[in-house]
Coordinates of C-alpha atoms (C1' of nucleotides) in Angstrom, one line a residue:
Chain A
M1 CA 0.1 -0.1 -0.1
P2 CA 1.1 3.4 -0.4
P3 CA 2.1 5.3 2.5
R4 CA -0.6 7.9 3.9
P5 CA -1.3 10.7 1.1
R6 CA -1.3 13.5 3.7
S7 CA 0.7 12.6 7.1
D8 CA -2.3 13.9 9.3
R9 CA 0.3 13.5 12.4
R10 CA 3.6 15.6 12.5
P11 CA 5.9 16.3 14.8
G12 CA 4.3 18.0 17.8
R13 CA 3.2 17.9 21.4
R14 CA 0.8 15.0 22.4
V15 CA 1.9 14.2 26.4
T16 CA 3.3 16.3 28.7
L17 CA 6.1 14.6 31.1
S18 CA 8.1 15.7 33.9
R19 CA 11.5 14.4 35.5
E20 CA 9.7 12.8 38.4
Q21 CA 7.3 10.8 36.4
I22 CA 9.9 9.4 33.9
V23 CA 12.0 8.5 37.0
E24 CA 8.8 6.9 38.7
T25 CA 8.0 4.9 35.3
A26 CA 11.7 3.8 34.8
I27 CA 11.7 2.2 38.4
A28 CA 8.9 0.4 37.8
V29 CA 10.3 -0.8 34.2
L30 CA 13.6 -2.0 36.1
D31 CA 11.5 -3.7 38.6
R32 CA 9.6 -5.4 36.2
D33 CA 12.1 -6.4 33.4
G34 CA 15.4 -6.0 35.3
I35 CA 18.3 -3.5 34.4
G36 CA 18.7 -5.1 30.7
G37 CA 14.8 -4.5 30.3
L38 CA 15.3 -0.7 30.5
T39 CA 15.1 1.2 27.0
L40 CA 14.5 4.7 26.4
R41 CA 12.6 3.9 23.6
G42 CA 10.7 1.4 25.5
L43 CA 10.4 4.0 28.7
A44 CA 9.1 6.6 25.9
A45 CA 6.5 3.9 24.6
E46 CA 5.5 3.2 28.2
L47 CA 5.1 6.9 29.0
G48 CA 2.9 7.6 25.7
G49 CA 5.5 9.9 24.6
G50 CA 8.1 10.3 22.0
L51 CA 12.0 9.4 22.4
G52 CA 13.5 13.1 22.1
S53 CA 11.1 14.2 25.2
V54 CA 12.8 12.0 27.6
Y55 CA 15.9 13.4 26.4
W56 CA 14.8 16.9 27.2
H57 CA 13.9 16.1 30.8
V58 CA 17.1 13.7 31.5
D59 CA 20.4 14.0 30.4
G60 CA 20.8 10.5 29.5
K61 CA 20.6 6.9 30.5
A62 CA 23.2 7.0 32.7
E63 CA 21.4 10.2 34.8
L64 CA 18.4 8.4 34.4
I65 CA 19.5 5.1 36.4
E66 CA 21.1 7.7 38.9
L67 CA 18.1 9.3 39.7
A68 CA 16.0 6.5 40.3
C69 CA 18.8 5.0 42.7
D70 CA 19.0 8.3 44.6
E71 CA 15.0 8.3 44.9
L72 CA 15.0 4.7 46.3
I73 CA 18.0 5.0 48.6
G74 CA 16.3 8.1 49.6
R75 CA 13.0 5.9 50.3
A76 CA 14.9 3.6 52.4
L77 CA 15.9 6.7 54.4
E78 CA 12.6 7.4 55.2
A79 CA 11.5 4.0 56.0
A80 CA 14.3 3.8 58.6
G81 CA 12.4 6.5 60.5
P82 CA 13.9 9.4 62.3
P83 CA 17.4 9.4 63.7
G84 CA 15.9 9.6 67.0
G85 CA 14.5 6.0 67.0
A86 CA 10.9 5.5 66.2
A87 CA 10.0 2.2 65.1
A88 CA 10.4 1.6 61.0
D89 CA 8.5 0.0 58.2
V90 CA 11.2 -2.6 57.9
P91 CA 11.4 -6.3 59.1
S92 CA 13.7 -6.2 62.3
P93 CA 14.7 -9.7 63.5
P94 CA 16.0 -9.9 66.9
M95 CA 19.7 -9.9 67.5
E96 CA 21.1 -13.7 67.6
V97 CA 24.7 -12.9 69.4
D98 CA 25.2 -11.6 72.6
L99 CA 26.9 -8.5 72.8
E100 CA 27.6 -9.1 76.5
T101 CA 27.3 -5.4 77.4
S102 CA 24.3 -3.6 78.9
D103 CA 25.9 -0.3 78.4
P104 CA 22.8 2.0 77.0
V105 CA 24.9 4.0 75.1
V106 CA 26.3 0.8 73.3
L107 CA 22.9 -0.7 72.9
D108 CA 21.6 2.4 71.2
A109 CA 24.3 3.0 69.0
V110 CA 23.8 -0.6 67.9
D111 CA 20.0 -0.2 67.4
R112 CA 20.5 2.8 65.3
L113 CA 23.1 1.2 62.9
R114 CA 20.9 -1.8 62.7
R115 CA 17.9 0.1 61.9
M116 CA 19.5 2.0 59.0
A117 CA 21.3 -1.2 57.7
M118 CA 18.3 -3.2 57.4
A119 CA 16.2 -0.5 55.8
L120 CA 18.7 -0.2 53.3
F121 CA 18.7 -3.7 52.7
W122 CA 15.1 -4.2 52.6
Q123 CA 15.2 -1.6 49.6
L124 CA 17.8 -3.3 47.7
D125 CA 16.0 -6.6 48.4
R126 CA 12.9 -5.5 46.5
H127 CA 14.8 -3.7 44.0
P128 CA 17.3 -6.3 42.9
W129 CA 19.0 -4.1 40.2
L130 CA 19.3 -1.2 42.7
A131 CA 22.2 -3.0 44.6
V132 CA 24.5 -3.3 41.5
Q133 CA 23.9 0.2 40.3
S134 CA 23.7 2.0 43.5
Q135 CA 27.3 1.2 44.3
A136 CA 28.1 4.0 41.8
A137 CA 25.3 6.1 43.0
F138 CA 26.0 6.3 46.8
A139 CA 28.9 8.4 46.0
G140 CA 27.4 10.6 43.5
G141 CA 23.9 11.2 44.5
S142 CA 22.7 13.3 47.8
N143 CA 20.9 10.6 49.3
G144 CA 24.0 8.4 49.3
L145 CA 26.0 10.8 51.8
L146 CA 23.0 10.7 54.2
V147 CA 23.0 7.2 54.6
W148 CA 26.6 7.3 55.2
E149 CA 26.1 10.1 57.8
R150 CA 23.7 8.0 59.8
L151 CA 25.9 5.0 59.6
G152 CA 28.4 7.1 61.0
R153 CA 27.0 8.9 63.9
P154 CA 26.1 5.7 66.1
L155 CA 29.9 4.6 65.5
A156 CA 31.3 7.8 66.7
D157 CA 29.0 7.1 70.0
L158 CA 30.4 4.0 70.5
G159 CA 33.7 5.7 71.2
L160 CA 35.9 4.7 68.2
T161 CA 38.8 6.5 66.8
P162 CA 38.2 8.4 63.8
R163 CA 40.0 5.8 61.7
Q164 CA 38.0 3.2 63.3
Q165 CA 34.5 5.1 62.6
F166 CA 35.9 5.5 58.9
H167 CA 36.9 1.6 58.6
G168 CA 33.6 0.5 60.4
S169 CA 31.2 2.6 58.1
T170 CA 32.8 1.6 55.1
A171 CA 32.7 -2.1 56.3
L172 CA 28.9 -1.8 56.8
M173 CA 28.3 0.0 53.5
G174 CA 30.3 -2.7 51.7
Y175 CA 28.7 -5.7 53.5
V176 CA 25.0 -4.3 52.8
L177 CA 25.6 -3.4 49.2
G178 CA 27.7 -6.8 48.6
V179 CA 25.2 -9.2 50.2
A180 CA 22.6 -7.5 48.4
S181 CA 24.2 -7.7 45.1
V182 CA 25.2 -11.4 45.3
M183 CA 21.5 -12.2 46.2
A184 CA 20.2 -10.1 43.3
E185 CA 22.5 -11.9 40.7
Q186 CA 21.4 -15.1 42.3
G187 CA 17.8 -14.7 41.8
A188 CA 18.4 -13.1 38.3
G189 CA 17.0 -15.8 36.3
A190 CA 14.3 -16.4 38.3
D191 CA 10.7 -17.7 37.1
R192 CA 8.0 -16.1 38.6
E193 CA 5.8 -19.5 38.0
R194 CA 7.7 -21.8 40.0
S195 CA 8.8 -21.8 43.7
Q196 CA 11.5 -20.5 44.8
E197 CA 13.0 -23.6 46.7
E198 CA 12.5 -25.6 43.6
Q199 CA 14.8 -23.2 41.6
L200 CA 17.4 -23.2 44.1
E201 CA 17.4 -27.0 44.1
D202 CA 18.0 -26.8 40.6
V203 CA 20.9 -24.4 40.8
V204 CA 22.5 -26.6 43.3
E205 CA 22.1 -29.6 41.3
G206 CA 23.7 -27.6 38.6
W207 CA 27.0 -27.1 40.8
L208 CA 27.3 -30.5 42.2
A209 CA 27.2 -31.9 38.8
D210 CA 29.9 -30.2 37.1
A211 CA 32.4 -30.2 40.2
P212 CA 31.2 -33.4 42.0
E213 CA 33.9 -34.5 44.7
E214 CA 36.1 -32.4 47.1
L215 CA 33.4 -29.8 47.8
T216 CA 32.3 -31.7 50.8
W217 CA 31.6 -28.3 52.5
V218 CA 29.8 -26.9 49.6
R219 CA 27.6 -30.1 49.7
S220 CA 26.9 -30.1 53.5
V221 CA 25.5 -26.7 53.4
A222 CA 23.6 -27.1 50.3
D223 CA 20.4 -27.8 52.0
E224 CA 20.7 -24.2 54.2
F225 CA 21.1 -22.5 50.7
V226 CA 18.2 -24.1 49.4
H227 CA 15.8 -23.2 52.3
H228 CA 17.7 -19.9 53.0
D229 CA 15.6 -16.6 53.9
D230 CA 17.3 -13.5 52.3
V231 CA 16.5 -11.4 55.8
A232 CA 17.3 -13.7 58.1
Q233 CA 20.7 -14.5 56.1
F234 CA 21.5 -10.6 55.8
S235 CA 20.4 -10.2 59.4
A236 CA 22.8 -12.7 60.7
G237 CA 25.7 -11.6 59.2
L238 CA 24.7 -7.8 59.8
D239 CA 25.2 -8.9 63.7
L240 CA 28.6 -10.7 63.5
L241 CA 29.8 -7.3 62.0
L242 CA 27.8 -5.4 64.9
L243 CA 29.1 -7.6 67.2
G244 CA 32.6 -7.2 66.0
L245 CA 32.5 -3.4 66.7
V246 CA 30.9 -3.5 70.0
R247 CA 34.1 -5.6 71.1
Q248 CA 36.5 -3.2 69.5
A249 CA 34.7 -0.5 71.2
L250 CA 34.8 -1.8 74.4
A251 CA 38.3 -3.2 74.1
G252 CA 39.6 0.2 73.5
Chain B
M1 CA 36.7 6.3 -7.5
P2 CA 35.5 2.5 -8.4
P3 CA 35.6 -0.5 -6.2
R4 CA 38.9 -2.5 -6.3
P5 CA 39.0 -4.3 -9.6
R6 CA 39.9 -7.7 -8.1
S7 CA 39.6 -8.0 -4.3
D8 CA 43.1 -9.5 -4.0
R9 CA 42.0 -10.1 -0.2
R10 CA 39.1 -12.3 0.1
P11 CA 37.8 -13.9 3.4
G12 CA 40.0 -16.5 4.7
R13 CA 42.7 -17.3 7.4
R14 CA 45.4 -14.8 8.6
V15 CA 46.2 -15.2 12.3
T16 CA 45.4 -18.2 14.4
L17 CA 43.5 -17.5 17.8
S18 CA 42.9 -19.8 20.7
R19 CA 40.1 -19.6 23.7
E20 CA 43.2 -19.1 25.9
Q21 CA 44.5 -16.3 24.1
I22 CA 41.2 -14.8 23.6
V23 CA 40.6 -14.5 27.2
E24 CA 44.0 -13.3 28.1
T25 CA 43.4 -10.6 25.7
A26 CA 39.9 -9.6 27.0
I27 CA 41.6 -9.6 30.3
A28 CA 44.3 -6.9 29.2
V29 CA 41.6 -4.6 27.3
L30 CA 39.4 -4.6 30.6
D31 CA 42.2 -3.8 32.9
R32 CA 43.1 -1.0 30.8
D33 CA 39.7 0.1 29.6
G34 CA 37.3 -0.9 32.0
I35 CA 34.3 -3.0 31.5
G36 CA 32.7 -0.2 28.9
G37 CA 35.9 -0.6 27.0
L38 CA 35.6 -4.0 26.1
T39 CA 34.0 -4.2 22.7
L40 CA 34.1 -7.8 20.4
R41 CA 35.2 -5.7 17.4
G42 CA 38.1 -3.8 19.3
L43 CA 39.3 -7.1 20.8
A44 CA 39.2 -8.7 17.4
A45 CA 41.4 -5.9 16.1
E46 CA 43.4 -6.0 19.0
L47 CA 44.1 -9.7 18.2
G48 CA 44.8 -8.9 14.7
G49 CA 41.6 -10.8 13.6
G50 CA 38.4 -10.7 12.5
L51 CA 35.3 -10.4 14.4
G52 CA 33.5 -13.9 13.4
S53 CA 36.7 -15.6 14.7
V54 CA 36.5 -14.6 18.2
Y55 CA 32.5 -16.0 17.9
W56 CA 33.9 -19.4 17.0
H57 CA 35.9 -19.7 20.0
V58 CA 33.6 -18.1 22.7
D59 CA 30.0 -18.4 22.7
G60 CA 29.3 -14.8 23.1
K61 CA 30.6 -11.6 25.0
A62 CA 28.6 -12.6 28.3
E63 CA 30.4 -16.2 28.4
L64 CA 33.6 -14.3 27.5
I65 CA 33.5 -11.9 30.8
E66 CA 32.5 -15.0 32.7
L67 CA 35.8 -17.0 31.7
A68 CA 37.7 -13.9 32.4
C69 CA 36.3 -13.7 36.1
D70 CA 36.9 -17.4 36.4
E71 CA 40.3 -17.3 35.1
L72 CA 41.0 -14.3 37.7
I73 CA 39.5 -16.2 40.5
G74 CA 41.7 -19.0 40.0
R75 CA 44.7 -17.0 40.1
A76 CA 43.5 -15.7 43.4
L77 CA 42.8 -19.1 44.6
E78 CA 46.5 -20.0 43.7
A79 CA 48.3 -17.0 45.4
A80 CA 46.2 -17.7 48.3
G81 CA 48.5 -21.1 48.7
P82 CA 47.4 -24.5 49.5
P83 CA 44.8 -25.2 52.1
G84 CA 47.3 -26.5 54.2
G85 CA 48.9 -23.3 55.2
A86 CA 52.0 -22.0 53.3
A87 CA 52.8 -18.4 52.8
A88 CA 51.3 -16.8 50.0
D89 CA 51.8 -13.7 47.3
V90 CA 49.2 -11.3 48.8
P91 CA 49.6 -8.5 51.3
S92 CA 48.8 -9.6 55.1
P93 CA 48.6 -6.9 57.1
P94 CA 48.4 -7.8 60.8
M95 CA 45.2 -8.2 62.8
E96 CA 44.4 -4.8 64.9
V97 CA 41.7 -6.6 67.1
D98 CA 42.0 -8.7 70.0
L99 CA 40.0 -12.2 69.4
E100 CA 40.8 -12.7 73.4
T101 CA 41.9 -16.4 72.7
S102 CA 44.8 -18.8 72.6
D103 CA 43.1 -21.9 71.1
P104 CA 45.1 -22.9 68.3
V105 CA 42.4 -24.3 66.7
V106 CA 40.4 -20.8 66.2
L107 CA 43.5 -19.0 65.6
D108 CA 44.4 -21.4 62.6
A109 CA 40.7 -21.1 61.3
V110 CA 40.7 -17.4 61.3
D111 CA 44.3 -17.6 59.6
R112 CA 42.9 -19.5 56.7
L113 CA 39.8 -17.5 56.4
R114 CA 41.9 -14.4 56.3
R115 CA 44.4 -15.6 53.7
M116 CA 41.7 -16.4 51.4
A117 CA 39.6 -13.3 51.9
M118 CA 42.7 -10.8 51.4
A119 CA 43.9 -13.0 48.4
L120 CA 40.2 -12.7 46.9
F121 CA 40.3 -8.9 47.8
W122 CA 43.9 -8.6 46.3
Q123 CA 42.8 -9.7 43.0
L124 CA 39.5 -7.5 42.9
D125 CA 41.5 -4.4 43.7
R126 CA 43.9 -4.9 41.1
H127 CA 41.1 -5.5 38.5
P128 CA 38.3 -3.1 39.5
W129 CA 36.1 -4.2 36.7
L130 CA 36.2 -7.8 38.3
A131 CA 34.2 -6.9 41.5
V132 CA 30.8 -5.9 39.9
Q133 CA 30.9 -8.7 37.2
S134 CA 32.1 -11.4 39.4
Q135 CA 29.2 -11.4 41.3
A136 CA 27.4 -13.4 38.7
A137 CA 30.4 -15.4 38.0
F138 CA 30.6 -16.8 41.5
A139 CA 27.9 -19.0 41.6
G140 CA 28.5 -20.0 37.5
G141 CA 32.0 -20.7 37.2
S142 CA 33.9 -23.5 38.8
N143 CA 36.6 -21.6 40.8
G144 CA 33.5 -19.7 42.4
L145 CA 32.7 -22.7 44.2
L146 CA 36.5 -23.4 45.1
V147 CA 36.4 -20.0 47.1
W148 CA 33.1 -20.7 49.0
E149 CA 34.3 -24.3 50.3
R150 CA 37.8 -22.9 51.2
L151 CA 35.7 -20.2 53.1
G152 CA 33.2 -22.5 54.5
R153 CA 35.9 -25.3 55.9
P154 CA 37.3 -23.0 58.7
L155 CA 34.1 -22.2 59.7
A156 CA 33.3 -25.5 60.4
D157 CA 36.4 -26.2 62.1
L158 CA 35.1 -23.2 64.2
G159 CA 32.6 -25.7 65.5
L160 CA 29.6 -23.3 64.4
T161 CA 26.3 -24.6 63.5
P162 CA 25.5 -25.6 60.1
R163 CA 23.2 -22.4 59.6
Q164 CA 25.7 -20.2 61.4
Q165 CA 28.3 -21.7 58.7
F166 CA 26.1 -20.9 55.8
H167 CA 25.6 -17.2 57.1
G168 CA 28.9 -17.0 58.1
S169 CA 30.3 -17.8 54.5
T170 CA 27.8 -15.8 52.6
A171 CA 28.6 -12.8 54.8
L172 CA 32.2 -13.2 54.0
M173 CA 31.7 -13.4 50.5
G174 CA 29.4 -10.6 50.4
Y175 CA 31.9 -8.2 52.5
V176 CA 34.7 -8.8 50.0
L177 CA 32.8 -8.2 47.1
G178 CA 31.0 -5.5 47.9
V179 CA 33.7 -3.6 49.7
A180 CA 35.9 -4.1 46.5
S181 CA 32.9 -3.3 44.4
V182 CA 32.7 0.4 46.2
M183 CA 36.1 0.7 45.7
A184 CA 36.1 -0.1 42.2
E185 CA 33.4 2.2 41.5
Q186 CA 34.9 5.1 43.5
G187 CA 38.2 4.8 41.6
A188 CA 36.2 4.6 38.3
G189 CA 37.0 7.7 36.5
A190 CA 40.4 7.8 37.9
D191 CA 43.1 10.0 36.1
R192 CA 46.2 8.3 35.9
E193 CA 48.3 11.2 35.5
R194 CA 47.6 12.9 39.0
S195 CA 48.1 11.7 42.4
Q196 CA 45.2 9.8 43.9
E197 CA 44.9 11.6 46.8
E198 CA 44.8 15.0 45.1
Q199 CA 42.0 13.2 43.0
L200 CA 40.0 12.0 46.1
E201 CA 40.2 15.6 47.6
D202 CA 38.4 16.8 44.6
V203 CA 35.9 14.1 45.1
V204 CA 35.1 14.9 48.7
E205 CA 35.0 18.6 47.5
G206 CA 32.4 17.9 45.0
W207 CA 30.4 16.2 47.8
L208 CA 30.5 18.8 50.3
A209 CA 29.7 21.6 47.9
D210 CA 26.2 20.2 47.4
A211 CA 24.9 19.3 50.7
P212 CA 26.6 21.6 53.2
E213 CA 25.3 21.6 56.5
E214 CA 24.2 18.8 58.7
L215 CA 26.5 16.1 57.5
T216 CA 28.9 17.0 60.4
W217 CA 30.1 13.3 60.6
V218 CA 30.9 12.9 56.9
R219 CA 32.9 16.3 57.2
S220 CA 34.8 14.9 60.4
V221 CA 35.7 11.5 58.7
A222 CA 36.5 13.5 55.1
D223 CA 40.1 13.5 55.6
E224 CA 40.1 9.8 56.5
F225 CA 38.7 8.9 53.2
V226 CA 41.3 11.3 51.1
H227 CA 44.3 9.5 52.8
H228 CA 42.8 5.9 53.2
D229 CA 44.7 2.8 51.7
D230 CA 42.4 0.2 50.2
V231 CA 43.9 -3.0 51.6
A232 CA 44.2 -1.5 55.0
Q233 CA 40.6 -0.5 54.9
F234 CA 39.5 -3.8 53.6
S235 CA 41.7 -5.2 56.3
A236 CA 40.1 -3.7 59.1
G237 CA 36.7 -4.6 58.2
L238 CA 37.6 -8.1 57.7
D239 CA 39.2 -8.3 60.9
L240 CA 35.3 -6.9 62.5
L241 CA 33.9 -9.8 60.8
L242 CA 36.2 -12.3 61.9
L243 CA 36.1 -11.0 65.5
G244 CA 32.2 -11.3 65.3
L245 CA 32.4 -15.1 64.0
V246 CA 35.3 -16.0 66.7
R247 CA 32.8 -14.7 69.5
Q248 CA 30.2 -16.5 68.2
A249 CA 32.1 -19.4 68.1
L250 CA 33.3 -19.2 71.5
A251 CA 30.1 -18.4 73.1
G252 CA 28.1 -21.3 71.6
Chain C
dT1 C1' 46.1 -35.4 -4.3
dC2 C1' 42.0 -34.4 -2.6
dG3 C1' 38.2 -33.7 0.5
dA4 C1' 36.1 -33.2 4.7
dG5 C1' 36.3 -30.7 8.7
dA6 C1' 38.5 -26.8 11.4
dA7 C1' 39.4 -22.1 11.6
dT8 C1' 39.0 -17.4 9.7
dA9 C1' 36.7 -13.1 7.7
dG10 C1' 33.7 -9.6 6.8
dA11 C1' 29.1 -8.3 5.3
dA12 C1' 24.6 -7.9 7.1
dC13 C1' 21.1 -7.3 10.5
dG14 C1' 18.5 -5.6 14.5
dA15 C1' 18.7 -3.1 18.8
dT16 C1' 20.4 0.6 21.3
dG17 C1' 21.9 5.4 23.3
dT18 C1' 22.4 10.0 21.5
dT19 C1' 21.9 14.0 18.6
dC20 C1' 19.4 17.4 15.8
dG21 C1' 16.0 20.3 13.9
dA22 C1' 11.4 20.9 12.8
dA23 C1' 7.1 21.5 14.9
dA24 C1' 3.5 22.3 18.2
dT25 C1' 2.7 24.3 22.8
dC26 C1' 2.2 27.6 26.3
dC27 C1' 2.5 31.9 28.5
dG28 C1' 3.1 36.8 29.7
dG29 C1' 2.6 41.3 27.4
dC30 C1' -0.1 44.2 24.8
Chain D
dG1 C1' -7.8 38.4 22.1
dC2 C1' -3.7 37.8 20.0
dC3 C1' 1.0 37.7 19.4
dG4 C1' 6.1 36.1 19.8
dG5 C1' 9.5 34.1 22.2
dA6 C1' 10.5 30.4 25.3
dT7 C1' 9.4 25.8 26.3
dT8 C1' 8.8 21.1 25.1
dT9 C1' 7.6 17.3 22.1
dC10 C1' 8.3 14.3 18.4
dG11 C1' 10.7 11.2 15.5
dA12 C1' 14.3 10.9 11.9
dA13 C1' 19.3 9.9 11.6
dC14 C1' 23.6 8.5 12.9
dA15 C1' 27.1 5.7 15.2
dT16 C1' 28.2 1.6 17.8
dC17 C1' 27.4 -2.9 19.4
dG18 C1' 26.4 -7.8 19.6
dT19 C1' 24.7 -11.6 17.1
dT20 C1' 24.2 -14.2 12.8
dC21 C1' 25.4 -16.0 8.5
dT22 C1' 27.8 -17.7 4.7
dA23 C1' 31.8 -17.6 1.7
dT24 C1' 36.5 -18.4 2.1
dT25 C1' 41.0 -20.7 3.5
dC26 C1' 43.7 -23.6 5.9
dT27 C1' 45.3 -28.2 7.9
dC28 C1' 45.8 -32.8 7.7
dG29 C1' 45.2 -37.5 7.2
dA30 C1' 43.7 -41.4 3.6

DNA sequence: TCGAGAATAGAACGATGTTCGAAATCCGGC
DNA sequence: GCCGGATTTCGAACATCGTTCTATTCTCGA
């Protein structure tokens, strides 16, 4: 067939976009299709607008992802509640290690650290693409600095030296991002249809088929891996780090 | 001008490639230009061969990166020395925390954990692109499982419960990958001409310019950040985790 | 010598990020 | 009410990249 005799649709405005709306939709797409599924063309289509329009509001794909990360980190900050200490909208399993102290200052500091770390992880776990990307965004985005501040303050209250505070804060940050990243990659090719444990069983089977003998320890924990719980696993490791920090503070 | 009357260069063999050579060159390119600088065309050119030839030896870009990661993880495993306990070719700063025990079994287990973690970090620090990519490769590649095995054995020797072993091993893995990833991203846009401290000063200046007040703690550690040492920083956080593990083991 | 498999080479395809100029819309001043 | 500049939209066009496909060349044993 011939092209339309007259193009009754020439370039021009159709919908109105906003920076916030674009970031919002980008987050939705990222949650649905993962980092590889975010396409500027697809995003524009989802918004009902043109490709060039997106570029007018956002500088490029890199900045868009940075904005999305900063937005979610901000929500984590919000979910952690005020620094003072009100309860937050994040899971908070009880500590499973004995801190061997009843100093209220120490216990309060540990509680604040725990709340911030859990809130951050909670957000990273619900947006698996975020963990990998945010490692860059933490230094750039403004909310990343706020998180760092809220991790550092309690460390100062513990009486650690400035260097210990610095090392402790980066250790916590690295731990949170690292565990979340590994979990995100691990659940990357997940199939929403089948149960998680069933899929993990297949993963383990794939491991143990290729490299059979010698890996006796890995085999011994395969069962733990299949039946693991992300939050509990993260919380357990976090407790170890916090216990180390407390011991370091009390020994100083 | 007309095309050449006779193409005296028709497709055919010119150079001979091998899978190992391709992976080796890919690692070199990744080290030089980062993850964004690795292009299959560029890689083929660097090898002096054609694009299709690379595809005959390697299944695609994803597999190539996986192979490169597994290769370097294997080298980290090698650098860690035999599980028995010989010295290795990696830095090993002394522990700065007091484990408060002299049990030889515990001390030996901690030593093995420390050596494996340091060897892994040493490799991740020297190949900044590796940290981010390897999070996926650890589950897939065979060497990733070997690392996990070598992290798990000492945890079993500490007398931890199976669940504690599992949580401890993933905590260590997450910590190593996380800290290395953050450091890699932080030094991403590095300029080889200027000194590192000078560049870090600029980074800090950028932070503190945008979000001035309130971030009192971040300001207080800015100096530590500028003069930090990657290995020392990693080692300090690792010690905290190990201390926590030891205390957990002794308390059980 | 020759023929089948191994290996190389590069054109071609589709998708993607980015740039660019033209068009439509909005809005304050007259 | 209308006009003109600033704002915002739109999609074509370009360059690059991963991947596929086929023709060609090389190797080596019968």
